[in-house]
PDB file of N, CA and C in Angstrom:
ATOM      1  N   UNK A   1       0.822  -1.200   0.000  1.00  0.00           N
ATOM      2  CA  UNK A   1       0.000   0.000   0.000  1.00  0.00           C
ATOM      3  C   UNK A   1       0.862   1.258   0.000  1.00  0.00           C
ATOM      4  N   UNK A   2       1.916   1.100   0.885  1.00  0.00           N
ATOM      5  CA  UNK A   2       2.463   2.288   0.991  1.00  0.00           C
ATOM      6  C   UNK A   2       3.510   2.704  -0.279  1.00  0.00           C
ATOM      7  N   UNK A   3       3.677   1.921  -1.217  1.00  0.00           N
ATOM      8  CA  UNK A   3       4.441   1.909  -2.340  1.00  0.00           C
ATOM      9  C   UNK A   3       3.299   2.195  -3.204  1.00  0.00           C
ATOM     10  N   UNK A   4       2.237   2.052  -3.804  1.00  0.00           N
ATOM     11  CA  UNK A   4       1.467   2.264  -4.261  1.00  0.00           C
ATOM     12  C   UNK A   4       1.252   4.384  -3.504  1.00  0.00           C
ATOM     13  N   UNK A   5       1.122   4.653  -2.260  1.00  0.00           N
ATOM     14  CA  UNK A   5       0.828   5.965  -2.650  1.00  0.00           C
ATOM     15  C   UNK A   5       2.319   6.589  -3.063  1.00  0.00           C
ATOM     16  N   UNK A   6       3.168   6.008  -2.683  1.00  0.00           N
ATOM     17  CA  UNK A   6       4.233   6.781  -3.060  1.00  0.00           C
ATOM     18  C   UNK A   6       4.552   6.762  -5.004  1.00  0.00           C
ATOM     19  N   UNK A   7       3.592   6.039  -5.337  1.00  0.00           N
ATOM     20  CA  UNK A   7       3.710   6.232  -7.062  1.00  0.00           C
ATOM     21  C   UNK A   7       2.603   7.287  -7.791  1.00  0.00           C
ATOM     22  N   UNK A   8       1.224   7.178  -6.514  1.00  0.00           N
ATOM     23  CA  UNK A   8       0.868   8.361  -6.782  1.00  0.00           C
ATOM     24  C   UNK A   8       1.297   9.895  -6.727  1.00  0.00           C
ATOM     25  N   UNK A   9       1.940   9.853  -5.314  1.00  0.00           N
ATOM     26  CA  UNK A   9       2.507  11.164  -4.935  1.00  0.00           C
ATOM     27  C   UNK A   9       3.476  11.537  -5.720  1.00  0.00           C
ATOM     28  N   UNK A  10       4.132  10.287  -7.272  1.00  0.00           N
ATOM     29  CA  UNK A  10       5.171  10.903  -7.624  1.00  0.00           C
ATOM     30  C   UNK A  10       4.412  11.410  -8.738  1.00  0.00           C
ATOM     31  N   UNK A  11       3.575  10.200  -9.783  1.00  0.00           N
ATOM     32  CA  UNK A  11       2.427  10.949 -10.541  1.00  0.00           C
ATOM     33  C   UNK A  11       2.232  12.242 -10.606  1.00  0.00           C
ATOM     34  N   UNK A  12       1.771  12.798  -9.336  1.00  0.00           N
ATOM     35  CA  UNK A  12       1.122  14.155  -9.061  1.00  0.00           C
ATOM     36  C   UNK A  12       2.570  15.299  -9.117  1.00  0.00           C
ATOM     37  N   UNK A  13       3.617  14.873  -8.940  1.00  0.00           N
ATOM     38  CA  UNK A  13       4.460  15.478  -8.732  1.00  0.00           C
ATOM     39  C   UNK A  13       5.383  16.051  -7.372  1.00  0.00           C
ATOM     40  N   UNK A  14       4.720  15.237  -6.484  1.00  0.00           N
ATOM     41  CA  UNK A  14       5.387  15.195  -5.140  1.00  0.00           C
ATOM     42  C   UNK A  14       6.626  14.336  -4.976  1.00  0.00           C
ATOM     43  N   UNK A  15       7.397  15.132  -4.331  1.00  0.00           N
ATOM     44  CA  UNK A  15       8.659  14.089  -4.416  1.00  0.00           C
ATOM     45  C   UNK A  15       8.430  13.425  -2.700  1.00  0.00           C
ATOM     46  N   UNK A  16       9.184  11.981  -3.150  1.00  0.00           N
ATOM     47  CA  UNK A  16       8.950  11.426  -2.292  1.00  0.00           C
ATOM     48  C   UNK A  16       9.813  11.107  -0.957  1.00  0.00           C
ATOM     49  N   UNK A  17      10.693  11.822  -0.767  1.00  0.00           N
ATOM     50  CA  UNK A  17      11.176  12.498   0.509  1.00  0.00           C
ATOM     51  C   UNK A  17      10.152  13.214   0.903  1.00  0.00           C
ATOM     52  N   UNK A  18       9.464  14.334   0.170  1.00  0.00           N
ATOM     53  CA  UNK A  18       8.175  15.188   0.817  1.00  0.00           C
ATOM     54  C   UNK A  18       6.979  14.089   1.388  1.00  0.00           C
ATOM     55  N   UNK A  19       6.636  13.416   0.832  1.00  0.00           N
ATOM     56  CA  UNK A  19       5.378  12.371   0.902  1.00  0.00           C
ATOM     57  C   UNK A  19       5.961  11.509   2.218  1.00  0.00           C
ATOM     58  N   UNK A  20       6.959  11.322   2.645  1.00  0.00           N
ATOM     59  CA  UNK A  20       7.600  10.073   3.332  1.00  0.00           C
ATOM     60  C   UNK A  20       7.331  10.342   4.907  1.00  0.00           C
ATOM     61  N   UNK A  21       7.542  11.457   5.064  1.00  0.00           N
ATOM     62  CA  UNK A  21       6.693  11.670   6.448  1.00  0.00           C
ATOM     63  C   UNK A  21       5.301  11.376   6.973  1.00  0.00           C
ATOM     64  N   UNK A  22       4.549  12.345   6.172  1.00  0.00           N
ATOM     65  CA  UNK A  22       3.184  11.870   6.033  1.00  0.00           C
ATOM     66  C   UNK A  22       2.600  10.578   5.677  1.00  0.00           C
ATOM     67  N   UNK A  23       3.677   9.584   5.417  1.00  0.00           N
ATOM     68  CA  UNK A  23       2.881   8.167   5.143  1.00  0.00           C
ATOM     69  C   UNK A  23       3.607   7.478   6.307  1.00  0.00           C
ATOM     70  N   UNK A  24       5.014   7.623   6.682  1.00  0.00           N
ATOM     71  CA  UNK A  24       5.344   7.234   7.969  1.00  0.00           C
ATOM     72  C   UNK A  24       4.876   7.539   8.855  1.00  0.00           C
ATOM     73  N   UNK A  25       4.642   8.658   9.546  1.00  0.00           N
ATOM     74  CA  UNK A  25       3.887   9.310  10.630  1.00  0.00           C
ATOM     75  C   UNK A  25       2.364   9.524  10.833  1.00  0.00           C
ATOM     76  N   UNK A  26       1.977   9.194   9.963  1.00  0.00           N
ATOM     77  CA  UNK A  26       0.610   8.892   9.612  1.00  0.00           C
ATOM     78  C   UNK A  26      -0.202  10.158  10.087  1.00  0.00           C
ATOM     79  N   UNK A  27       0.897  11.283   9.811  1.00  0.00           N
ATOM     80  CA  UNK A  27      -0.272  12.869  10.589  1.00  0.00           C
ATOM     81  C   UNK A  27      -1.426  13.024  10.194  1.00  0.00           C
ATOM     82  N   UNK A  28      -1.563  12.576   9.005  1.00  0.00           N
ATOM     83  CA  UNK A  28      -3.296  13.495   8.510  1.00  0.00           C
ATOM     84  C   UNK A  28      -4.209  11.665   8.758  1.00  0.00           C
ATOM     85  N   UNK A  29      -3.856  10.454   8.779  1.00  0.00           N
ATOM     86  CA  UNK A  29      -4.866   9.405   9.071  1.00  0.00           C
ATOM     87  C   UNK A  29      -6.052   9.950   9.651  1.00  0.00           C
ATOM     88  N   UNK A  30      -6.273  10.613  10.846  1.00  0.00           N
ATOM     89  CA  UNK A  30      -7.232  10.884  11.644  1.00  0.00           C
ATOM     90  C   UNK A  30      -8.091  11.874  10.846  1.00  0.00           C
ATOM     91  N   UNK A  31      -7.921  12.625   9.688  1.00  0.00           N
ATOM     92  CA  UNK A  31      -8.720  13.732   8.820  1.00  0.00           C
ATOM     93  C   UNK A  31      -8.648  12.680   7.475  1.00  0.00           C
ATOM     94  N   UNK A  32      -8.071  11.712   6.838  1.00  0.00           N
ATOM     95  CA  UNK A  32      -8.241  11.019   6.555  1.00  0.00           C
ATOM     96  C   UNK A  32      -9.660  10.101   6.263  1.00  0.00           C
ATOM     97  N   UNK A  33      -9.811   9.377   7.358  1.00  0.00           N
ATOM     98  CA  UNK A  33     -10.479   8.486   7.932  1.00  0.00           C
ATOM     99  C   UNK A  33     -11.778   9.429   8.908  1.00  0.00           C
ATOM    100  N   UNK A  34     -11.690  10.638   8.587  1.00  0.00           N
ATOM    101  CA  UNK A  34     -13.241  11.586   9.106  1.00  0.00           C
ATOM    102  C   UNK A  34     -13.852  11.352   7.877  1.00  0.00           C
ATOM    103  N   UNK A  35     -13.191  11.570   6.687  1.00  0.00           N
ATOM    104  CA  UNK A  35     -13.534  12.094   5.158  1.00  0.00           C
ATOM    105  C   UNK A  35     -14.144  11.123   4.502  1.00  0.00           C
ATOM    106  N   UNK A  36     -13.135  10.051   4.710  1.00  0.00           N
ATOM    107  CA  UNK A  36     -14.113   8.131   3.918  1.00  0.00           C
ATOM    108  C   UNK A  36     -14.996   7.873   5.226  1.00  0.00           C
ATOM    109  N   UNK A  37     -15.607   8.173   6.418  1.00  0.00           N
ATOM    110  CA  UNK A  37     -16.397   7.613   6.994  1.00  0.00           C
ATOM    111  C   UNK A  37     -17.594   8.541   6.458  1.00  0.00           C
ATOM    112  N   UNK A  38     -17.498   9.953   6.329  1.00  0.00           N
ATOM    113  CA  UNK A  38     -18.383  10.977   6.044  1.00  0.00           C
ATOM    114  C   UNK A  38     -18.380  10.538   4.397  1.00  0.00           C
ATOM    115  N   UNK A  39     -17.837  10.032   4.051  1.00  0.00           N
ATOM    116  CA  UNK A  39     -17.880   9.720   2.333  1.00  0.00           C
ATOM    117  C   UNK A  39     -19.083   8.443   2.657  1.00  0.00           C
ATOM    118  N   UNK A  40     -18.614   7.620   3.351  1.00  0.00           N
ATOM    119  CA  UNK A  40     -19.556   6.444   3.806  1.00  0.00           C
ATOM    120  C   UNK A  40     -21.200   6.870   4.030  1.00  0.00           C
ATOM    121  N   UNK A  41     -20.999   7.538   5.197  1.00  0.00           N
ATOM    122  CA  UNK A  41     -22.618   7.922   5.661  1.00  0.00           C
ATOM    123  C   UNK A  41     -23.501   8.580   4.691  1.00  0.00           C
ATOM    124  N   UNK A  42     -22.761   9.635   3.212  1.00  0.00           N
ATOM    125  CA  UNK A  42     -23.124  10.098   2.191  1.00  0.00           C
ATOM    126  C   UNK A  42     -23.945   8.932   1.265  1.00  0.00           C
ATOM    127  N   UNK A  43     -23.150   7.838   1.387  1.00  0.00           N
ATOM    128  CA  UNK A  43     -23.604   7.084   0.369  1.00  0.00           C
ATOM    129  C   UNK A  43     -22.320   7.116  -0.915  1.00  0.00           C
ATOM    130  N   UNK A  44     -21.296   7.998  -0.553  1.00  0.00           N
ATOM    131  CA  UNK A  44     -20.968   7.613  -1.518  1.00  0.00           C
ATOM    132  C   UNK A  44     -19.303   6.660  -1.708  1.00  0.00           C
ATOM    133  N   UNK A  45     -19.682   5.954  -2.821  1.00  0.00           N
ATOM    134  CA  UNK A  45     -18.458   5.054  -3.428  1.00  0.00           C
ATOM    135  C   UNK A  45     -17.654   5.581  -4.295  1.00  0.00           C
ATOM    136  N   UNK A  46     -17.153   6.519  -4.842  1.00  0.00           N
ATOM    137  CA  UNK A  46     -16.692   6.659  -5.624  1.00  0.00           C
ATOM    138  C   UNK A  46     -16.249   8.127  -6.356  1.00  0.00           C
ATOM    139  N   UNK A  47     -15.551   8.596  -7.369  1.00  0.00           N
ATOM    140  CA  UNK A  47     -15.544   9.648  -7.718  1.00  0.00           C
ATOM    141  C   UNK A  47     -15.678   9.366  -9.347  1.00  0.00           C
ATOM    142  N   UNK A  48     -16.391  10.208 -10.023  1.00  0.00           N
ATOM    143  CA  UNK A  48     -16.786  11.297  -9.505  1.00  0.00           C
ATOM    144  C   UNK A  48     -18.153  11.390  -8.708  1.00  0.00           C
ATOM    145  N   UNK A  49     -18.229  12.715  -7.675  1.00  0.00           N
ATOM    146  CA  UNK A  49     -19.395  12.995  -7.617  1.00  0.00           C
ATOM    147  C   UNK A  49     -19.805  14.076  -7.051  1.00  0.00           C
ATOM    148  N   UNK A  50     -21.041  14.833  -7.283  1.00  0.00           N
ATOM    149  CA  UNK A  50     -21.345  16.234  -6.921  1.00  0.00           C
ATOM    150  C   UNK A  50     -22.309  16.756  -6.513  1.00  0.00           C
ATOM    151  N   UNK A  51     -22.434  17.147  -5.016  1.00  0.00           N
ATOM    152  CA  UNK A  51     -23.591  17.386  -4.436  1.00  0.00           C
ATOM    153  C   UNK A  51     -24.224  18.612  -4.673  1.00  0.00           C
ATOM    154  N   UNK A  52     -25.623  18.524  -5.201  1.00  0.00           N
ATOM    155  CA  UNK A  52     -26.398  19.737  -5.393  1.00  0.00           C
ATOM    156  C   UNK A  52     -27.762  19.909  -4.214  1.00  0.00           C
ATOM    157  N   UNK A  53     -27.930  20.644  -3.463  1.00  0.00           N
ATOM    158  CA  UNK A  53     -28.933  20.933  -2.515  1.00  0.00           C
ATOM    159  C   UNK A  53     -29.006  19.753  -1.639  1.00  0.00           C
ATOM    160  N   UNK A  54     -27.876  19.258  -1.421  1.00  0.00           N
ATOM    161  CA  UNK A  54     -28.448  17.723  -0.843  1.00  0.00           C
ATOM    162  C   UNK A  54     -28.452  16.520  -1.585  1.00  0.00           C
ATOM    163  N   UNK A  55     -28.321  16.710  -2.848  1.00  0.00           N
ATOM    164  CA  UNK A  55     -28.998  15.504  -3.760  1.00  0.00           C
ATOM    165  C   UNK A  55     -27.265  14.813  -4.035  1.00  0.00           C
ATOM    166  N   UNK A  56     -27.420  13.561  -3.800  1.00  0.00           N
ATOM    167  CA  UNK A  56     -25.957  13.240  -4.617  1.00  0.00           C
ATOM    168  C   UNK A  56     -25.644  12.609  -5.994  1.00  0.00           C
ATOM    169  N   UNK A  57     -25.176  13.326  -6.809  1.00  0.00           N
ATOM    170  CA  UNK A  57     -25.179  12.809  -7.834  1.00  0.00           C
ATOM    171  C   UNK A  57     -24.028  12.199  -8.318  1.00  0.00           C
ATOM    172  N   UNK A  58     -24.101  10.881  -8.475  1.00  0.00           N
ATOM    173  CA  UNK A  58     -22.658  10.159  -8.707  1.00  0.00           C
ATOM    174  C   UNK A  58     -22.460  10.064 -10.096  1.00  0.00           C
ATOM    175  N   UNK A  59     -20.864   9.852 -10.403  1.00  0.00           N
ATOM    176  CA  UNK A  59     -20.522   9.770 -11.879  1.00  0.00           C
ATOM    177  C   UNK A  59     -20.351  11.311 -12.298  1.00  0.00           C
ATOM    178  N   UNK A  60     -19.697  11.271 -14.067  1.00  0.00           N
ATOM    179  CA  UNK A  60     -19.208  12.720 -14.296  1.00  0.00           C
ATOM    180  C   UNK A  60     -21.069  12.981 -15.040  1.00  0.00           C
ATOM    181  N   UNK A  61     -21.230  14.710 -14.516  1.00  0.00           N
ATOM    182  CA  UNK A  61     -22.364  15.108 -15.130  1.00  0.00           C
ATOM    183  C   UNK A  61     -21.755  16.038 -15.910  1.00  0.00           C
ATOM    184  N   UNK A  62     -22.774  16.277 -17.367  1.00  0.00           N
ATOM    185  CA  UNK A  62     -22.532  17.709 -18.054  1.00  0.00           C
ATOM    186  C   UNK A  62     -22.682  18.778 -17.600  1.00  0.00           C
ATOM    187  N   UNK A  63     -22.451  19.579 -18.264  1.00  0.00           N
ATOM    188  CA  UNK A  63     -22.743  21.254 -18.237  1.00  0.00           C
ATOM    189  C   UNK A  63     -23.967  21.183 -18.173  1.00  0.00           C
ATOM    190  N   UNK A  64     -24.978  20.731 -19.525  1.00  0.00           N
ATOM    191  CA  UNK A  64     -25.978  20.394 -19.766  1.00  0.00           C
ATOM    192  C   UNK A  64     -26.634  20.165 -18.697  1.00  0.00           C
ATOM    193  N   UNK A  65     -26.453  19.076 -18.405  1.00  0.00           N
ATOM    194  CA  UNK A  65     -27.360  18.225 -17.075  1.00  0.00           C
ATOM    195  C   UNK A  65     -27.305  18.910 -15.955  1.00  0.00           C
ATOM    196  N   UNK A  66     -26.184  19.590 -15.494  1.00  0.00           N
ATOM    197  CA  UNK A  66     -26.596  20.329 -14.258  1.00  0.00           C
ATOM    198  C   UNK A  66     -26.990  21.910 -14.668  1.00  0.00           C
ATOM    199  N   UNK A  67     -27.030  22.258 -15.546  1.00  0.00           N
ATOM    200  CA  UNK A  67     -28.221  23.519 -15.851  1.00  0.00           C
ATOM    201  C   UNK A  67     -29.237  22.854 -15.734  1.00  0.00           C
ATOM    202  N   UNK A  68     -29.990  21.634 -16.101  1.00  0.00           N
ATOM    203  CA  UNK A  68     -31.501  21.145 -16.192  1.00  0.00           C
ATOM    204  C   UNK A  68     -31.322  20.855 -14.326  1.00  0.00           C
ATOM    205  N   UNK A  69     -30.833  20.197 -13.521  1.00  0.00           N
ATOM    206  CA  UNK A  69     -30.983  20.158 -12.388  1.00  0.00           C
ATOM    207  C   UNK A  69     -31.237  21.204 -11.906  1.00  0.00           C
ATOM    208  N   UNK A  70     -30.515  23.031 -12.164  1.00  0.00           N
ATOM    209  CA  UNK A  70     -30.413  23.503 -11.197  1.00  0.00           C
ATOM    210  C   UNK A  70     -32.010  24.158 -11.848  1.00  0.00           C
ATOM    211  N   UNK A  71     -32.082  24.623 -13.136  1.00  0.00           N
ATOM    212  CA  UNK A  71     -33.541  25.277 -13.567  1.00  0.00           C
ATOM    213  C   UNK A  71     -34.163  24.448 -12.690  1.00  0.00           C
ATOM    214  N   UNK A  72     -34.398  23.097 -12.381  1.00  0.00           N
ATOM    215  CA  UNK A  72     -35.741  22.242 -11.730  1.00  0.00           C
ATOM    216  C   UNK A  72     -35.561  23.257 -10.262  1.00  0.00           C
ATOM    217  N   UNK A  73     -34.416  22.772  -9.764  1.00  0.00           N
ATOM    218  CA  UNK A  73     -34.457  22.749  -8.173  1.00  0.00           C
ATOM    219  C   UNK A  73     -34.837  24.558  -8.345  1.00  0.00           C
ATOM    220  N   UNK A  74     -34.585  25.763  -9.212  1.00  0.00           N
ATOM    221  CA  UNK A  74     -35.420  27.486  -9.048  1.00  0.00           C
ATOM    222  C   UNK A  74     -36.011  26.964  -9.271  1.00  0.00           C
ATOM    223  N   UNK A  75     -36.900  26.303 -10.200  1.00  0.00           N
ATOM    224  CA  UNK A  75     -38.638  26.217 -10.243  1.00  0.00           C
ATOM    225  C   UNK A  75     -39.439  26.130  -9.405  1.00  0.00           C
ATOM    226  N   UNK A  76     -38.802  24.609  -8.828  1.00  0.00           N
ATOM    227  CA  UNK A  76     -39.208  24.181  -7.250  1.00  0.00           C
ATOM    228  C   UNK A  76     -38.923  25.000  -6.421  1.00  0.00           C
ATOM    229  N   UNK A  77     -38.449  25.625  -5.653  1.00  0.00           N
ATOM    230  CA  UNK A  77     -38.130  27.231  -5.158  1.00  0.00           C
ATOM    231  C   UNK A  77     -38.789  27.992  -5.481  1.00  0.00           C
ATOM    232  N   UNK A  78     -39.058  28.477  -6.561  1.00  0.00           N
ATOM    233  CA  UNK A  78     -40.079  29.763  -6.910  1.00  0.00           C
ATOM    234  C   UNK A  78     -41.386  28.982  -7.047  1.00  0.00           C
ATOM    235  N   UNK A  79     -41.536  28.408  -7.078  1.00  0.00           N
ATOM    236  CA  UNK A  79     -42.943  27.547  -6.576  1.00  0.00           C
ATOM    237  C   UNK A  79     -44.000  27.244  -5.139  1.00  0.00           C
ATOM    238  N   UNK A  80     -42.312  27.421  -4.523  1.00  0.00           N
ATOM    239  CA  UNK A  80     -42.709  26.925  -3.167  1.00  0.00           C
ATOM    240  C   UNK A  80     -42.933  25.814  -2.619  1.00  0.00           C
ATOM    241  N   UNK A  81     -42.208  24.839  -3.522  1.00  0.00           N
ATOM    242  CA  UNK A  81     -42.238  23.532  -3.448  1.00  0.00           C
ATOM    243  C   UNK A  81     -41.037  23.024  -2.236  1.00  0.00           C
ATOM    244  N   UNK A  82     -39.718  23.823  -2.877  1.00  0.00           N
ATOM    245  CA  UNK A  82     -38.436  23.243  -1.974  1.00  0.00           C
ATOM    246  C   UNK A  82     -38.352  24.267  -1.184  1.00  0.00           C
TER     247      UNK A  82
END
């Protein structure tokens, strides 16, 4: 595992003297492991995904598609629905 993030961190462009602390010392685990439990209770698995008013919408959406979401959710609003 820990060779695996260190191929991401190089990917991204982190060198891995920089990365080597933070995977030895494990400082951020605890904000970590807030984020995938709160990812959990969301419901969600995966990326992509993008929350609108509450609603979760998983997978990549268009431009398109979230103009038609957001016109619904003013309608519903100026309606007095939401």
């Amino acid at each position: 595992l820990e060779e695996d993030l260190y191929k991401v961190g190089e990917k991204s462009g982190i060198a891995t003297e920089t990365l080597r602390p933070c995977i030895v010392n494990r400082q951020h685990r605890k904000v970590v492991d807030y984020h995938l439990e709160y990812a959990k209770f969301m419901g969600i698995e995966g990326t992509p995904v993008t929350f609108i008013d509450g609603e979760v919408i998983a997978g990549p959406v268009s431009y398109a598609e979230l103009q038609k979401i957001l016109r619904r959710k003013l309608e519903l609003t100026d309606a007095g629905i939401w």
